[in-house]
PDB file of C-alpha atoms and ligand atoms in Angstrom:
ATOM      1  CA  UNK C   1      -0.030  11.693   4.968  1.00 96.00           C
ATOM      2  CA  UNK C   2       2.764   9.677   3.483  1.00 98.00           C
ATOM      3  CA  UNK C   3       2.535   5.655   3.786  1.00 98.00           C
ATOM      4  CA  UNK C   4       5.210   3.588   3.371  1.00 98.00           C
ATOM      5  CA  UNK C   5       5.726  -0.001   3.781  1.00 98.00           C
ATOM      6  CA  UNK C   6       9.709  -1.076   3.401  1.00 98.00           C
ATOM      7  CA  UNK C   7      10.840  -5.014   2.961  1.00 98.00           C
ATOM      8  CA  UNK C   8       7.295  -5.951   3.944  1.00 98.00           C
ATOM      9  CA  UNK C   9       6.235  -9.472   4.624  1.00 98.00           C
ATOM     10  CA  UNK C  10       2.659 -10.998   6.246  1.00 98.00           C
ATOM     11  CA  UNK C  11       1.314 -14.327   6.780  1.00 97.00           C
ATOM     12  CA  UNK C  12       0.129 -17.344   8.883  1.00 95.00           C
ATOM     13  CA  UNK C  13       2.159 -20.233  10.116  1.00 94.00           C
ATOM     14  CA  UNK C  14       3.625 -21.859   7.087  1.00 93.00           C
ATOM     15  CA  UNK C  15       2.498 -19.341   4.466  1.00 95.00           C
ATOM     16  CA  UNK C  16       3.505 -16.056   3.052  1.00 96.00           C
ATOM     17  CA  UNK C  17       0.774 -14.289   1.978  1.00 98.00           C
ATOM     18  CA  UNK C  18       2.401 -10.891   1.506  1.00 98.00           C
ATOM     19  CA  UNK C  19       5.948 -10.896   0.595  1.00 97.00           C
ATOM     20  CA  UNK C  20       8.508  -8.180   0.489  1.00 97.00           C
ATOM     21  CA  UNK C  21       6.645  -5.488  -0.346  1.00 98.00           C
ATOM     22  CA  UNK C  22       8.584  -1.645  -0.379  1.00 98.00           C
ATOM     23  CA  UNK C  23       5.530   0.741  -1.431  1.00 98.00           C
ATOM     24  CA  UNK C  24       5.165   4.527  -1.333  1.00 98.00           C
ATOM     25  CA  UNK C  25       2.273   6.252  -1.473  1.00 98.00           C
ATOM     26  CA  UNK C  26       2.745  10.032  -1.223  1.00 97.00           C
ATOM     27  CA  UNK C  27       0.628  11.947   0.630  1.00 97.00           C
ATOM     28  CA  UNK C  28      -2.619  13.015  -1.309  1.00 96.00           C
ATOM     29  CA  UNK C  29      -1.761   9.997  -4.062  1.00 97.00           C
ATOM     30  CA  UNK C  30      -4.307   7.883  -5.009  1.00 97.00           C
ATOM     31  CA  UNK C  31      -3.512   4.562  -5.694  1.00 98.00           C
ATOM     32  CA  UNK C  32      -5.187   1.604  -6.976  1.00 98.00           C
ATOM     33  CA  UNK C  33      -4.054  -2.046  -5.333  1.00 98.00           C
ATOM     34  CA  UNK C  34      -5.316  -4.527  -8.532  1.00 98.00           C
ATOM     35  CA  UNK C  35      -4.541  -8.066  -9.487  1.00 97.00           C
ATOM     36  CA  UNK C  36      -6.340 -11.469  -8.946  1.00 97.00           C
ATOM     37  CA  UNK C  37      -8.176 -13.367  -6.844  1.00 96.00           C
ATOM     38  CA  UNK C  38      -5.981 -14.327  -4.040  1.00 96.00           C
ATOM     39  CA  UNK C  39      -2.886 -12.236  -4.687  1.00 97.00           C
ATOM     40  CA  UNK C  40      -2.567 -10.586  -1.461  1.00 97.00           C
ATOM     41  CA  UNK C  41      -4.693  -7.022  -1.815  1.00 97.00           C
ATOM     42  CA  UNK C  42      -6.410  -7.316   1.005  1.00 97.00           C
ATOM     43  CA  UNK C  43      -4.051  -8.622   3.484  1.00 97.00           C
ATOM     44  CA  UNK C  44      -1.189  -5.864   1.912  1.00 98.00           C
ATOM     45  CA  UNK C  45      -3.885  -3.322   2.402  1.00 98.00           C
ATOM     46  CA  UNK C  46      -4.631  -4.580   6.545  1.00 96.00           C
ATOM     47  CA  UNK C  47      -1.001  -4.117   6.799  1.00 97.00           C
ATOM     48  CA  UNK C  48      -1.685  -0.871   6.087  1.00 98.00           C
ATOM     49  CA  UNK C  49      -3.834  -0.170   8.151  1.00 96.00           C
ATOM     50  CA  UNK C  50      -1.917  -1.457  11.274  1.00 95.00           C
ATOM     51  CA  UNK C  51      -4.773  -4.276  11.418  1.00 94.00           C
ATOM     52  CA  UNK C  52      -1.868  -6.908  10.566  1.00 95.00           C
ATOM     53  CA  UNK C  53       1.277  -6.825  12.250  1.00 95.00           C
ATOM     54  CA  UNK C  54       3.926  -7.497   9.510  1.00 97.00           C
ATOM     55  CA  UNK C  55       6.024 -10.823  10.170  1.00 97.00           C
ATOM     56  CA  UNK C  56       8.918  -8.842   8.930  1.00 97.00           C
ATOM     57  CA  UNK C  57       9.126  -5.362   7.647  1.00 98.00           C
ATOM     58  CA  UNK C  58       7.705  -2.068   8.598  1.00 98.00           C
ATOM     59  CA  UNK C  59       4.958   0.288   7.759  1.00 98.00           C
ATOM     60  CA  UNK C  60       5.210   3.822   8.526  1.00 98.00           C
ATOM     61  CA  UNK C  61       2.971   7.017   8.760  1.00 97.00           C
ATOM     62  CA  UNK C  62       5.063  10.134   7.995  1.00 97.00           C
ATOM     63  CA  UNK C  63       8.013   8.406   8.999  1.00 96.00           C
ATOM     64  CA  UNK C  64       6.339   6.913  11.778  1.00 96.00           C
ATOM     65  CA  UNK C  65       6.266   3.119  12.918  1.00 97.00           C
ATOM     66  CA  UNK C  66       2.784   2.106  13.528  1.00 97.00           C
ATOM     67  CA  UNK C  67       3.626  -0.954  14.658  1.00 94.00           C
ATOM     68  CA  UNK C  68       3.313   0.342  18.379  1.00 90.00           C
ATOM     69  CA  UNK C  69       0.069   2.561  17.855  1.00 94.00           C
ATOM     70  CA  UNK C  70      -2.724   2.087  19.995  1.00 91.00           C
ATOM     71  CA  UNK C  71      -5.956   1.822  17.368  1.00 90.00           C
ATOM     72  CA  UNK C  72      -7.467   4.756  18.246  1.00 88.00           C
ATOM     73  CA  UNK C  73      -4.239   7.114  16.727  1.00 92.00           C
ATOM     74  CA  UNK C  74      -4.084   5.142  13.740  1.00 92.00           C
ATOM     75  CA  UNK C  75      -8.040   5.371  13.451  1.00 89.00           C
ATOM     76  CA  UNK C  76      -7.236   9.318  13.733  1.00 89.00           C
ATOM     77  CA  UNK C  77      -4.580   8.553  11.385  1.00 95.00           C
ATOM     78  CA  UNK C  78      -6.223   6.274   8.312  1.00 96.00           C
ATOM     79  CA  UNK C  79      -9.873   4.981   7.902  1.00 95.00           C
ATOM     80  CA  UNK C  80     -10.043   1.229   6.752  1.00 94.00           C
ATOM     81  CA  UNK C  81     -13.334   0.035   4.936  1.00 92.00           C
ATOM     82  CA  UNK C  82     -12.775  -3.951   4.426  1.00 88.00           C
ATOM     83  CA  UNK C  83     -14.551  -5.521   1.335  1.00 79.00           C
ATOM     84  CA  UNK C  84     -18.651  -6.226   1.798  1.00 66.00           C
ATOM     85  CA  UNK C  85     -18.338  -5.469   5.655  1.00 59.00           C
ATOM     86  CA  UNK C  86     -21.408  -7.510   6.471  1.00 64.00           C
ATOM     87  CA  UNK C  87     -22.031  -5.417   9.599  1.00 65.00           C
ATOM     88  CA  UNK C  88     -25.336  -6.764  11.705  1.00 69.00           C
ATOM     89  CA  UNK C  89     -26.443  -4.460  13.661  1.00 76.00           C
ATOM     90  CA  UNK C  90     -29.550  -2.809  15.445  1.00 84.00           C
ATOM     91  CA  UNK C  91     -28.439   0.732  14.764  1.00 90.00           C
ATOM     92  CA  UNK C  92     -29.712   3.039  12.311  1.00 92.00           C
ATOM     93  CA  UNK C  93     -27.294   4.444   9.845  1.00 93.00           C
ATOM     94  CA  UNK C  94     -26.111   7.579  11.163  1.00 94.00           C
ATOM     95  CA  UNK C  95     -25.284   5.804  14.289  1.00 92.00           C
ATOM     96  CA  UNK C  96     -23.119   3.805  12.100  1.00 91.00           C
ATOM     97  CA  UNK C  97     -21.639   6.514  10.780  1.00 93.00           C
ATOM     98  CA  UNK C  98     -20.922   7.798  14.362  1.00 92.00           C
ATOM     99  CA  UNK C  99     -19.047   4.892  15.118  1.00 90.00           C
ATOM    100  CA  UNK C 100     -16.141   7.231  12.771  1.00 89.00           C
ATOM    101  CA  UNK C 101     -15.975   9.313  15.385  1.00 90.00           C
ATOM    102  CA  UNK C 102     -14.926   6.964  18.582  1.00 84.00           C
ATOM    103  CA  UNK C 103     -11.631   7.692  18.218  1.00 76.00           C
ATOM    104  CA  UNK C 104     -12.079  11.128  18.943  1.00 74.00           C
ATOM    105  CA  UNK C 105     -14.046  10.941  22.132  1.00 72.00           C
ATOM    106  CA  UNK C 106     -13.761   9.540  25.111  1.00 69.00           C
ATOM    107  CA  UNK C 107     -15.912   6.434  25.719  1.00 67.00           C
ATOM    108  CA  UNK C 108     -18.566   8.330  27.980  1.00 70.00           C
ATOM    109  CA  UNK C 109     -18.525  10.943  26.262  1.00 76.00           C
ATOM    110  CA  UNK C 110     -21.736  11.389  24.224  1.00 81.00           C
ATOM    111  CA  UNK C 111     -21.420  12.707  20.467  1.00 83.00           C
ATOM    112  CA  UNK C 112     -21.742  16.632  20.630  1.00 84.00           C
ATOM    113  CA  UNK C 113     -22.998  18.929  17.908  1.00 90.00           C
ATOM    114  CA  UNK C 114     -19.965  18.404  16.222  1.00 91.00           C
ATOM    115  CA  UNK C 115     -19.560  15.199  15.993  1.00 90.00           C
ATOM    116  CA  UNK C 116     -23.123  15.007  14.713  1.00 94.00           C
ATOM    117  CA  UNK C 117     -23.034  17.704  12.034  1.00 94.00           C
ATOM    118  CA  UNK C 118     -19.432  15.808  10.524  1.00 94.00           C
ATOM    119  CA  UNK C 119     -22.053  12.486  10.555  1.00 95.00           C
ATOM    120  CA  UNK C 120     -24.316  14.220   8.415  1.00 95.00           C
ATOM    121  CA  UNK C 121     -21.856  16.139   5.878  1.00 95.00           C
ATOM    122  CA  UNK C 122     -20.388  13.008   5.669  1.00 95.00           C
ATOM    123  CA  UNK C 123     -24.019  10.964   5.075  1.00 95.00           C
ATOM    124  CA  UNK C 124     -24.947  13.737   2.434  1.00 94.00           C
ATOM    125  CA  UNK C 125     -21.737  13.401   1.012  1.00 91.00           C
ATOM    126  CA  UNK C 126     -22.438   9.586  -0.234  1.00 90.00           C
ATOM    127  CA  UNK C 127     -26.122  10.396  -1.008  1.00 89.00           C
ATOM    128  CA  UNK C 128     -27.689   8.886   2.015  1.00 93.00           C
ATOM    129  CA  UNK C 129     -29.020  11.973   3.781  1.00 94.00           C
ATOM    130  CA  UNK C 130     -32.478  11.125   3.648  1.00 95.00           C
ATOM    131  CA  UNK C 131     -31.501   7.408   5.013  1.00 94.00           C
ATOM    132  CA  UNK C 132     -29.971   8.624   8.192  1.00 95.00           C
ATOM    133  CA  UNK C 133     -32.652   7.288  10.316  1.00 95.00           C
ATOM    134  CA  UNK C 134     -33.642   4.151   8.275  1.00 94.00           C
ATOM    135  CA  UNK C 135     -32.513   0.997  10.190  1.00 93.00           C
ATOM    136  CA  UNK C 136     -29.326  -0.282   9.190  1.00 89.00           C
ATOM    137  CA  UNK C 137     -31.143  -4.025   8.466  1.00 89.00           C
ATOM    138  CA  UNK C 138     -33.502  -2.497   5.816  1.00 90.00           C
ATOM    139  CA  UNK C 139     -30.712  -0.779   3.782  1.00 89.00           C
ATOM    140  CA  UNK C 140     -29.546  -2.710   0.500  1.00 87.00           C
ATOM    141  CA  UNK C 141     -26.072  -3.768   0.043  1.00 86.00           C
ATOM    142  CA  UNK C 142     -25.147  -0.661  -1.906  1.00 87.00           C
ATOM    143  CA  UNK C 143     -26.550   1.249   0.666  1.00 89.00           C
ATOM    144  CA  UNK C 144     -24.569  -0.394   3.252  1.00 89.00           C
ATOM    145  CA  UNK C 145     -21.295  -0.163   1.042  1.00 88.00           C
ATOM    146  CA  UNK C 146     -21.675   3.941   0.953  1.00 90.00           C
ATOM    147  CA  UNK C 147     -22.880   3.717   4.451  1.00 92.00           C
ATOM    148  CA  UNK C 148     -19.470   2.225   5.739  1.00 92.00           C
ATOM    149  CA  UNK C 149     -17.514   4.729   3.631  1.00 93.00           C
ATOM    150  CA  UNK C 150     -19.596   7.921   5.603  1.00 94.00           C
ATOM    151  CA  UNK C 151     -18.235   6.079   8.534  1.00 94.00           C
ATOM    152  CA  UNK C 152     -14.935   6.470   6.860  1.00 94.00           C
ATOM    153  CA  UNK C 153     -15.420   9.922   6.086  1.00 94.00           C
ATOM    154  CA  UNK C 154     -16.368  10.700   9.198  1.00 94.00           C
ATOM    155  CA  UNK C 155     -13.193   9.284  10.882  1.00 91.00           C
ATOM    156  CA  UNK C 156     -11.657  12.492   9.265  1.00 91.00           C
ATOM    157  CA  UNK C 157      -8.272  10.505   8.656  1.00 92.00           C
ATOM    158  CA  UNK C 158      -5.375  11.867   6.694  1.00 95.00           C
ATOM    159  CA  UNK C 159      -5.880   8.142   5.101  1.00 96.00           C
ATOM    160  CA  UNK C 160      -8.234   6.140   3.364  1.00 96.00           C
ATOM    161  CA  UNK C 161      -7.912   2.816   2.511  1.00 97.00           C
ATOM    162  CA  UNK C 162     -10.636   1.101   0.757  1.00 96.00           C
ATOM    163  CA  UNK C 163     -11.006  -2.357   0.010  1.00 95.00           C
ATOM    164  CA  UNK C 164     -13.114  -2.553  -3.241  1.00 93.00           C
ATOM    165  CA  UNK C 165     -15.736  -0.074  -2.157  1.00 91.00           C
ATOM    166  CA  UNK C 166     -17.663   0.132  -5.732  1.00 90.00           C
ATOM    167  CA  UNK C 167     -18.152  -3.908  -5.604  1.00 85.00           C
ATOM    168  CA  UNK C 168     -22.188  -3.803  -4.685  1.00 84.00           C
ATOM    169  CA  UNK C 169     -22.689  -0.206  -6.608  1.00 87.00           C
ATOM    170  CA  UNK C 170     -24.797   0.739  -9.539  1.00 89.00           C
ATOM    171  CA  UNK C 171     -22.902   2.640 -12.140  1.00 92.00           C
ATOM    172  CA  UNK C 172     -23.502   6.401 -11.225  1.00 89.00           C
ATOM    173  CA  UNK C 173     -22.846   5.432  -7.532  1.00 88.00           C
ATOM    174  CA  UNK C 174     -19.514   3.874  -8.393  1.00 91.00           C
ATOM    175  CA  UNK C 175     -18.734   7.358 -10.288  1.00 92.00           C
ATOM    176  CA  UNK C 176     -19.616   9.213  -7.465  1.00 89.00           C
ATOM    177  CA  UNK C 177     -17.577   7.374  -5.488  1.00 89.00           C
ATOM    178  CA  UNK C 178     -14.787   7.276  -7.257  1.00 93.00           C
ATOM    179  CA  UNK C 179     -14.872  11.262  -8.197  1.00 91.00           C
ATOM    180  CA  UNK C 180     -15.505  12.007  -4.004  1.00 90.00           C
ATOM    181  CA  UNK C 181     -12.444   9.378  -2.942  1.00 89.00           C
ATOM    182  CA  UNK C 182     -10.137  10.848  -5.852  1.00 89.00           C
ATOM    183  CA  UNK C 183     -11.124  14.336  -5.408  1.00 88.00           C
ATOM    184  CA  UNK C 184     -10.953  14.516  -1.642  1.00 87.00           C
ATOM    185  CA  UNK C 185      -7.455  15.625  -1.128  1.00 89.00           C
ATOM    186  CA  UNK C 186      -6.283  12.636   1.042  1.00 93.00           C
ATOM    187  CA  UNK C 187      -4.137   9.897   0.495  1.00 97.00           C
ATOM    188  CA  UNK C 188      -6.008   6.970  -0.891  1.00 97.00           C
ATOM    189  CA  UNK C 189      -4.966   3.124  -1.028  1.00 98.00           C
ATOM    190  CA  UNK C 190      -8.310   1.436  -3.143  1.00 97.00           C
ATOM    191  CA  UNK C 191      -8.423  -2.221  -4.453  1.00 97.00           C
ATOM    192  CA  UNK C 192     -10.673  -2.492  -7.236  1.00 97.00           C
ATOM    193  CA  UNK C 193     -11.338  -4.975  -9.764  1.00 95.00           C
ATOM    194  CA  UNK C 194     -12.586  -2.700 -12.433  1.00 95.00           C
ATOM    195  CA  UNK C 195      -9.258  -2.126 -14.301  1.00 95.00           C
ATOM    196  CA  UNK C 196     -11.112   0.835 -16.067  1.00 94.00           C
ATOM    197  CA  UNK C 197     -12.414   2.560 -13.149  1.00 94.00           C
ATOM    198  CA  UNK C 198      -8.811   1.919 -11.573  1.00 96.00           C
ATOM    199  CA  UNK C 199      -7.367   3.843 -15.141  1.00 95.00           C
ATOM    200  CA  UNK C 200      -9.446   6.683 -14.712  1.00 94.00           C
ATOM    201  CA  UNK C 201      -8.998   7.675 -11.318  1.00 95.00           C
ATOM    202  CA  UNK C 202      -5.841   6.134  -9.710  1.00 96.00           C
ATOM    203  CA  UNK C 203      -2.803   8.332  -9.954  1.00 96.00           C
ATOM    204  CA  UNK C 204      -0.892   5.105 -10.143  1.00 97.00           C
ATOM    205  CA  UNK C 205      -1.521   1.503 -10.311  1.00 98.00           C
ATOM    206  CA  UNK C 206      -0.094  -1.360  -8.160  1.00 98.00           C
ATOM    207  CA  UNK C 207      -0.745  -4.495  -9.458  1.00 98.00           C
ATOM    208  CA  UNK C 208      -0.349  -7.715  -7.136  1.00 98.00           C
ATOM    209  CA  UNK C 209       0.324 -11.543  -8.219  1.00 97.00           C
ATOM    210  CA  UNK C 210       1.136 -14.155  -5.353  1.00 97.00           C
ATOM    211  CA  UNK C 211       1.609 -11.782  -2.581  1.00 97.00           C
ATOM    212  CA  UNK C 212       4.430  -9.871  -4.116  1.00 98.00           C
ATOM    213  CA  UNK C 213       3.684  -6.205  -6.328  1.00 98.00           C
ATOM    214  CA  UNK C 214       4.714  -6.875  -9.563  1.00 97.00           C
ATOM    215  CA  UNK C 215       4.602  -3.509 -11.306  1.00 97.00           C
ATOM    216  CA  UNK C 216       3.865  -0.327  -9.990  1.00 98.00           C
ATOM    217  CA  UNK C 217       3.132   3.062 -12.288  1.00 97.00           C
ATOM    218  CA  UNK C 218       1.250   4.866 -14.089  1.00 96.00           C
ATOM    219  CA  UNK C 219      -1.868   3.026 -15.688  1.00 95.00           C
ATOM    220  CA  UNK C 220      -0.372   3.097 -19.012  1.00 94.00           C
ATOM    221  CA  UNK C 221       2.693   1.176 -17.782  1.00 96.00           C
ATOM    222  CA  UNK C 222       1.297  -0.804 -15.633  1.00 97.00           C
ATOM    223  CA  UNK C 223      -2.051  -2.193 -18.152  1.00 96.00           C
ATOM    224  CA  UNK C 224      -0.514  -3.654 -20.435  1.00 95.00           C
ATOM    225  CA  UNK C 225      -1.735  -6.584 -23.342  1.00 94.00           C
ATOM    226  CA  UNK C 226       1.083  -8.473 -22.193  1.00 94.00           C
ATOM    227  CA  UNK C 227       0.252  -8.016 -18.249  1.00 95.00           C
ATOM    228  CA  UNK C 228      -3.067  -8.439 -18.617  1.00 95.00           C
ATOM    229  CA  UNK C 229      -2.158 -12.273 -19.534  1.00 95.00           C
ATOM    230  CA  UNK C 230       0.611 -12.847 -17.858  1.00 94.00           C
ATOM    231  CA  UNK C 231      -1.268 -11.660 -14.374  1.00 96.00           C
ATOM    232  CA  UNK C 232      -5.217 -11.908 -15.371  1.00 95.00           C
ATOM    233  CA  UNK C 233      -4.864 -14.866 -17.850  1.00 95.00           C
ATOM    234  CA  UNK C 234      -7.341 -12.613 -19.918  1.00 95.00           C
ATOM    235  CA  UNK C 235      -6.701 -11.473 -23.544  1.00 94.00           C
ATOM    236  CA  UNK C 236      -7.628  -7.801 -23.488  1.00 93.00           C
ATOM    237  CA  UNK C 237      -7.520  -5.122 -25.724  1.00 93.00           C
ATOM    238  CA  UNK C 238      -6.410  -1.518 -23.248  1.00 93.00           C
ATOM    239  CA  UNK C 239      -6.324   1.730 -25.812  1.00 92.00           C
ATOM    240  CA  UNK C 240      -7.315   5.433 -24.495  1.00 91.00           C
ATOM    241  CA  UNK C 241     -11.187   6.314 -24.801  1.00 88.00           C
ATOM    242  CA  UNK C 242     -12.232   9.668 -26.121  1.00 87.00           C
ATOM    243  CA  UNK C 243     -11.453  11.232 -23.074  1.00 87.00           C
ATOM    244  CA  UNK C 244      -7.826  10.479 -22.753  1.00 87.00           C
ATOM    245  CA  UNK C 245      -8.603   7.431 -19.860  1.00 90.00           C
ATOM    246  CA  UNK C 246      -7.050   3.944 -20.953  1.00 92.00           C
ATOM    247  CA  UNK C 247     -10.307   1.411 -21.527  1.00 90.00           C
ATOM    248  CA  UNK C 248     -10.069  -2.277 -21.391  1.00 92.00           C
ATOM    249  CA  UNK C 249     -11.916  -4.526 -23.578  1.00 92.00           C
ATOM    250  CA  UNK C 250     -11.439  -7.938 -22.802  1.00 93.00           C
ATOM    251  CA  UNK C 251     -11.774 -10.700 -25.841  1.00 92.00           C
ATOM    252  CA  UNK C 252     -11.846 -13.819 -23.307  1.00 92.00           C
ATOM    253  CA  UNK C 253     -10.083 -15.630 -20.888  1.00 92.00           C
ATOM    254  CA  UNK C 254      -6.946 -17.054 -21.769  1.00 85.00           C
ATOM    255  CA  UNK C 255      -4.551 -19.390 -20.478  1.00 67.00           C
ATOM    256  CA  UNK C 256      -0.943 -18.353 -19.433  1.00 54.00           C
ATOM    257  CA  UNK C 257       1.124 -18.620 -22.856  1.00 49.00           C
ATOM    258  CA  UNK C 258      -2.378 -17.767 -24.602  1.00 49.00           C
ATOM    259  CA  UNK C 259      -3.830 -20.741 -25.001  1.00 50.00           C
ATOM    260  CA  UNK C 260      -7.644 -19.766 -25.443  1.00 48.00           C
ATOM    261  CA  UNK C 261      -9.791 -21.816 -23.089  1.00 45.00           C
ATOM    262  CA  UNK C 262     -13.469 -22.857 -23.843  1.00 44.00           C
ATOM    263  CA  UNK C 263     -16.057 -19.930 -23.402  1.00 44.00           C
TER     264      UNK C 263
HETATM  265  N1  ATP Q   1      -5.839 -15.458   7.877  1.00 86.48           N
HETATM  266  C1  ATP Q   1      -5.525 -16.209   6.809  1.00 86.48           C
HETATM  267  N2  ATP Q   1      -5.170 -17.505   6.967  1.00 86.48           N
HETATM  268  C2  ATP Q   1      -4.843 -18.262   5.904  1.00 86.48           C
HETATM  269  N3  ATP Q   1      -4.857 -17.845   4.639  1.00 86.48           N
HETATM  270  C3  ATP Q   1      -5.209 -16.555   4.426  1.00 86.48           C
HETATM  271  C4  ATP Q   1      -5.553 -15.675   5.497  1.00 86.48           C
HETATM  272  N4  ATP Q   1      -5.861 -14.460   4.963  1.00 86.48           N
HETATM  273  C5  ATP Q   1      -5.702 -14.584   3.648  1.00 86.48           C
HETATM  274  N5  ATP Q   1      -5.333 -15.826   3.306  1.00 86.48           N
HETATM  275  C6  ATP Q   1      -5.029 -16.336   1.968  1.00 86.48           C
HETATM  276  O1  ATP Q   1      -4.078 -15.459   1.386  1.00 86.48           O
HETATM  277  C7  ATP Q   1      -4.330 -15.263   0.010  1.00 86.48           C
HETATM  278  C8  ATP Q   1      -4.477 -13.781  -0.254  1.00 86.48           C
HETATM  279  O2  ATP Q   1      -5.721 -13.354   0.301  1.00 86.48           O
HETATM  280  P1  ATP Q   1      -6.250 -11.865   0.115  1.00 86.48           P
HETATM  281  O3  ATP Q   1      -7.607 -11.800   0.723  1.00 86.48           O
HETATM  282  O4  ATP Q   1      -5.228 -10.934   0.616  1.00 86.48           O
HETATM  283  O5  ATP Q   1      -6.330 -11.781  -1.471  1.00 86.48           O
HETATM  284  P2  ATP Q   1      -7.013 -10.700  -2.416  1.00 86.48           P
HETATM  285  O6  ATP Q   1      -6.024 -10.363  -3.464  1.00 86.48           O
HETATM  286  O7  ATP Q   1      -7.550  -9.586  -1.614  1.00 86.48           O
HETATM  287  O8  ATP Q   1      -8.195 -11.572  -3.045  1.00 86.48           O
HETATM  288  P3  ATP Q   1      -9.659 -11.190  -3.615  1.00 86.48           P
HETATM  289  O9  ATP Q   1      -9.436 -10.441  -4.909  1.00 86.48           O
HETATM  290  O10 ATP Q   1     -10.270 -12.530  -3.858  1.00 86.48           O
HETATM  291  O11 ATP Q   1     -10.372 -10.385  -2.582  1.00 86.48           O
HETATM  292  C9  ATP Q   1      -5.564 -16.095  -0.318  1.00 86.48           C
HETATM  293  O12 ATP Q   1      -5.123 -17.329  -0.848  1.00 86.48           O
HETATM  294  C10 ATP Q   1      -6.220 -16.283   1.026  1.00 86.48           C
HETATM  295  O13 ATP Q   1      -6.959 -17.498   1.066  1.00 86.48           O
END
């Protein structure tokens, strides 16, 4: 599914938070939304996901406004996992899972085989099989992270958008994650703060400063020395690791116009 957002703008009474944005994802892309605290990611990425109503703008699914989509066709349509969703809740975790599939039954309808054996491809899928009866308090935060993207999984959308999904995960779970969402075949939106992780599997890179996307590309064009401190403040070395996948190694924090700052 293509997503597209033309002359998009967001915000609250007396603030732009998201300004002007025209982005394209093409449909099986995988794109990586990175840039500071504060620079609009998250908000852009709601506005994907129809859960913000653009103050000016459009987004569009295949050509589609979404603007008047009830959420259960754009639930059908793209699966949103927000950052640390702190979910409290009394169910175990393949009933949290389930909750991907309301949007494809009616509410008294009771899952079916079906829906149950997509819960638990989608549960064995992030590792979490054998947790599909634990309690959903007792699970850990990384738990609960992969837990949330089953959910996703299990939405079976065209789209997922992910809103720093590795942030809680050890380092082979982050891989795994990354190699299912990039290897999955649908179109993926993903903020992450890792620039490296974003390198390696993002077909392209958007990076974000104050609400507007200032440079969007390949990782090579888009990580740059020069970016880095213009956008990050951060002096970092980025050169291509054995395998071919640009690496960043950062040498401090810097002010903008590189004036090093104490450590
Ligand atoms: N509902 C809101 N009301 C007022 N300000 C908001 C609202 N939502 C977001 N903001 C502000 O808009 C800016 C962008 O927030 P957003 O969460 O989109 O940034 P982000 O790039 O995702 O940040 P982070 O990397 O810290 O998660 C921040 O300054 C935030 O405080």
């Amino acid at each position: 599914m293509r997503i597209e957002a033309r002359g998009m703008s967001w915000g609250v009474p007396g603030k732009t938070i998201v300004r002007d944005v025209d982005l394209v994802v093409e449909a099986g892309e995988t794109v990586g939304m990175i840039g500071p605290n504060g620079s609009g990611k998250s908000s852009l990425l709601r506005c994907l996901a129809g859960l913000r109503a653009p103050t000016a703008g459009v987004v569009r699914y295949d050509g589609a406004d979404i603007a008047t989509w009830q959420a259960r066709t754009r639930a059908r349509h793209a699966a949103f996992v927000e950052q640390s969703a702190e979910t409290e809740s009394d169910l175990c975790v393949a009933e949290v899972a389930m909750l991907g599939r309301t949007a494809f039954r009616s509410r008294w309808r009771a899952p079916d085989a079906t829906d149950r054996a997509i819960v638990m491809a989608a549960l064995e899928r992030l590792d979490l099989g054998p947790l599909a009866d634990r309690p959903w308090k007792q699970l850990s935060g990384g738990e609960r992270q992969r837990a949330h993207l089953a959910r996703a999984l299990a939405q079976r959308p065209w789209a997922l958008l992910l809103d720093e999904p590795t942030n809680h995960l050890d380092v082979r779970h982050q891989l795994e994650l990354m190699d299912l969402v990039a290897g999955t075949g649908q179109t993926v939106v993903i903020v992450l703060h890792d620039l490296t992780l974003a390198a390696r599997y993002c077909d392209r890179l958007v990076l974000m400063r104050d609400g507007t996307i200032v440079a969007d590309g390949p990782a090579e064009d888009v990580l740059t020395a020069s970016s880095l401190r213009e956008v990050f403040e951060v002096d970092a070395e980025i050169s291509p690791d054995q395998d071919g996948y640009l690496s960043v190694r950062y040498r401090g924090a810097s002010r903008k116009g590189n004036e090093q700052v104490t450590r």
